[in-house]
Short mmCIF file of C-alpha atoms in Angstrom, two decimals:
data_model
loop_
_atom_site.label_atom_id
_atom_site.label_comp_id
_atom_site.label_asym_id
_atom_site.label_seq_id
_atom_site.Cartn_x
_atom_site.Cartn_y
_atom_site.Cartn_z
CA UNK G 23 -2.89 1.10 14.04
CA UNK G 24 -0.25 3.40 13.14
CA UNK G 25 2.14 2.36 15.57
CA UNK G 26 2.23 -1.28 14.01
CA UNK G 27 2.49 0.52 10.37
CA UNK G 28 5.13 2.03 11.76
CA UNK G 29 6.80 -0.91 13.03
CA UNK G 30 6.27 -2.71 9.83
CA UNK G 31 7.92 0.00 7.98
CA UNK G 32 10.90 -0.26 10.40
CA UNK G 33 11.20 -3.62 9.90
CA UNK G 34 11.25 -3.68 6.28
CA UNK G 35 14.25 -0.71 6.37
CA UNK G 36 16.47 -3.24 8.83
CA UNK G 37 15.69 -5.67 6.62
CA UNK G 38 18.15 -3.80 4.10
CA UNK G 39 21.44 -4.60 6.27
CA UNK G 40 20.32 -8.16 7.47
CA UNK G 41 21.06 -11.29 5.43
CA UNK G 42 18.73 -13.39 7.03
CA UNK G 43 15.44 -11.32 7.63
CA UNK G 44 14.41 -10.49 3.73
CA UNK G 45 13.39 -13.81 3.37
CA UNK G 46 12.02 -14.43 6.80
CA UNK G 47 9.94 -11.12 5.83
CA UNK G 48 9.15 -12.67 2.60
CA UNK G 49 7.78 -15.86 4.09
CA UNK G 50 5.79 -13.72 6.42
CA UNK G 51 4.74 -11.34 3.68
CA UNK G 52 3.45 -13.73 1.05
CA UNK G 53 0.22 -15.77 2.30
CA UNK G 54 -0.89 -12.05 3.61
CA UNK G 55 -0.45 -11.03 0.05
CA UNK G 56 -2.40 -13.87 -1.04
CA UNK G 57 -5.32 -13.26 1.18
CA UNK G 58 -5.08 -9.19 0.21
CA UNK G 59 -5.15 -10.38 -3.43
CA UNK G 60 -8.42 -12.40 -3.53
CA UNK G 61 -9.79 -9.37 -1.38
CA UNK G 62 -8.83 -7.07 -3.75
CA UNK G 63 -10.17 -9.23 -6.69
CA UNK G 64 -13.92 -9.56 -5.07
CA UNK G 65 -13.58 -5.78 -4.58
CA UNK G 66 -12.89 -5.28 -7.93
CA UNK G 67 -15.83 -7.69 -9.08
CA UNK G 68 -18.11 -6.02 -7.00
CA UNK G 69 -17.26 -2.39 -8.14
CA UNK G 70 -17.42 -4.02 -12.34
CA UNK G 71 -13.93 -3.56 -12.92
CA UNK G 72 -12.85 -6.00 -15.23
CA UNK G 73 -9.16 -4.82 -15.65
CA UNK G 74 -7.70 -5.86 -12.51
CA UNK G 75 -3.89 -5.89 -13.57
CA UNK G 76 -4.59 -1.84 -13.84
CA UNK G 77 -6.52 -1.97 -10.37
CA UNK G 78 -3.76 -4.11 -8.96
CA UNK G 79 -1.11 -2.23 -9.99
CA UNK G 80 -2.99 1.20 -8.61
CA UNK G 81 -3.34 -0.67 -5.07
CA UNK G 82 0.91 -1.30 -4.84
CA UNK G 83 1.42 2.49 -6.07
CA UNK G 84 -1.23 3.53 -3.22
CA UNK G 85 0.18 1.18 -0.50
CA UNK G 86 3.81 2.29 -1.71
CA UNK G 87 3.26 6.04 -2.04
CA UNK G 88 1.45 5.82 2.12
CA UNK G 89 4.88 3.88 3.33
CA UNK G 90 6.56 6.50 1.69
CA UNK G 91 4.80 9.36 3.31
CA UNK G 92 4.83 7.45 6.64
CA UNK G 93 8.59 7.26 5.76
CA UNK G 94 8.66 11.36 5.44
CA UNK G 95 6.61 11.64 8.16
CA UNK G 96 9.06 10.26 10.46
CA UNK G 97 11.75 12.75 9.08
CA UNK G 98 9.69 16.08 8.79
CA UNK G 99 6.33 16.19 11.27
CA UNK G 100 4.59 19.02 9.76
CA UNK G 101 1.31 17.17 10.17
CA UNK G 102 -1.18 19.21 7.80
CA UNK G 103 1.48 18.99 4.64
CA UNK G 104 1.16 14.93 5.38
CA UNK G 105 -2.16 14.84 5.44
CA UNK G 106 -2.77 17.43 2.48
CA UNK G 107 -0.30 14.71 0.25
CA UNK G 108 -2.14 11.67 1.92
CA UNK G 109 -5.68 13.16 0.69
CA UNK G 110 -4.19 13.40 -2.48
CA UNK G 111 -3.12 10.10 -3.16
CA UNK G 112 -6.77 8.86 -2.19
CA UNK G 113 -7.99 11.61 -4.93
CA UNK G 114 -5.48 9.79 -7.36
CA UNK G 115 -6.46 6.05 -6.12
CA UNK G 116 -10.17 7.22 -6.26
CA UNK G 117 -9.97 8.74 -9.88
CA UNK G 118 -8.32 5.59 -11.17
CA UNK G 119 -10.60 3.02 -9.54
CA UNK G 120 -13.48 5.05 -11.25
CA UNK G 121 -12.01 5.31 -14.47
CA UNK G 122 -11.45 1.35 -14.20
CA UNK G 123 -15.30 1.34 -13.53
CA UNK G 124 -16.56 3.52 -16.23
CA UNK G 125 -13.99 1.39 -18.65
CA UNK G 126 -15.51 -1.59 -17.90
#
């Protein structure tokens, strides 16, 4: 599973310096987002969280923050400073998501 994270990732940097494969990424991108989306939402319904623009917009910070790490990864392999930040981020995501639950 990492390996194709990975390769995602990869794909999305080359994407920079091609003119044709943003959109062709896009186009590939966009009915998964879709289908995350209305995951998402019945998660959110199920956990009582009524503010999902909040919820949403802590999901793209989590996803964004991982690809970054995965990004550093790749560029400095110290393995337990990696997974130190990535338990961190699930302490932030986690804290929000409750927060969103108590608010609701």
């Amino acid at each position: 599973k990492h390996a194709q994270a990975f390769a995602v990732i990869e794909v999305m940097l080359g994407a920079r310096s091609d003119p044709e494969l943003p959109d062709r990424l896009a186009r590939v991108g966009r009915p998964r987002y879709l289908i995350e989306r209305e995951l998402l939402a019945a998660d959110f319904d199920d956990m009582g969280i009524s503010d999902r623009r909040t919820a949403g917009l802590a999901s793209i910070q989590m996803l964004a923050t991982v690809r970054g790490l995965a990004i550093e990864r790749i560029l400095n392999r110290s393995g337990a400073t990696h997974e130190a930040a990535f338990l961190l981020q699930r302490k932030q995501i986690e804290t929000t998501l409750r927060d969103l639950m108590a608010g609701s």
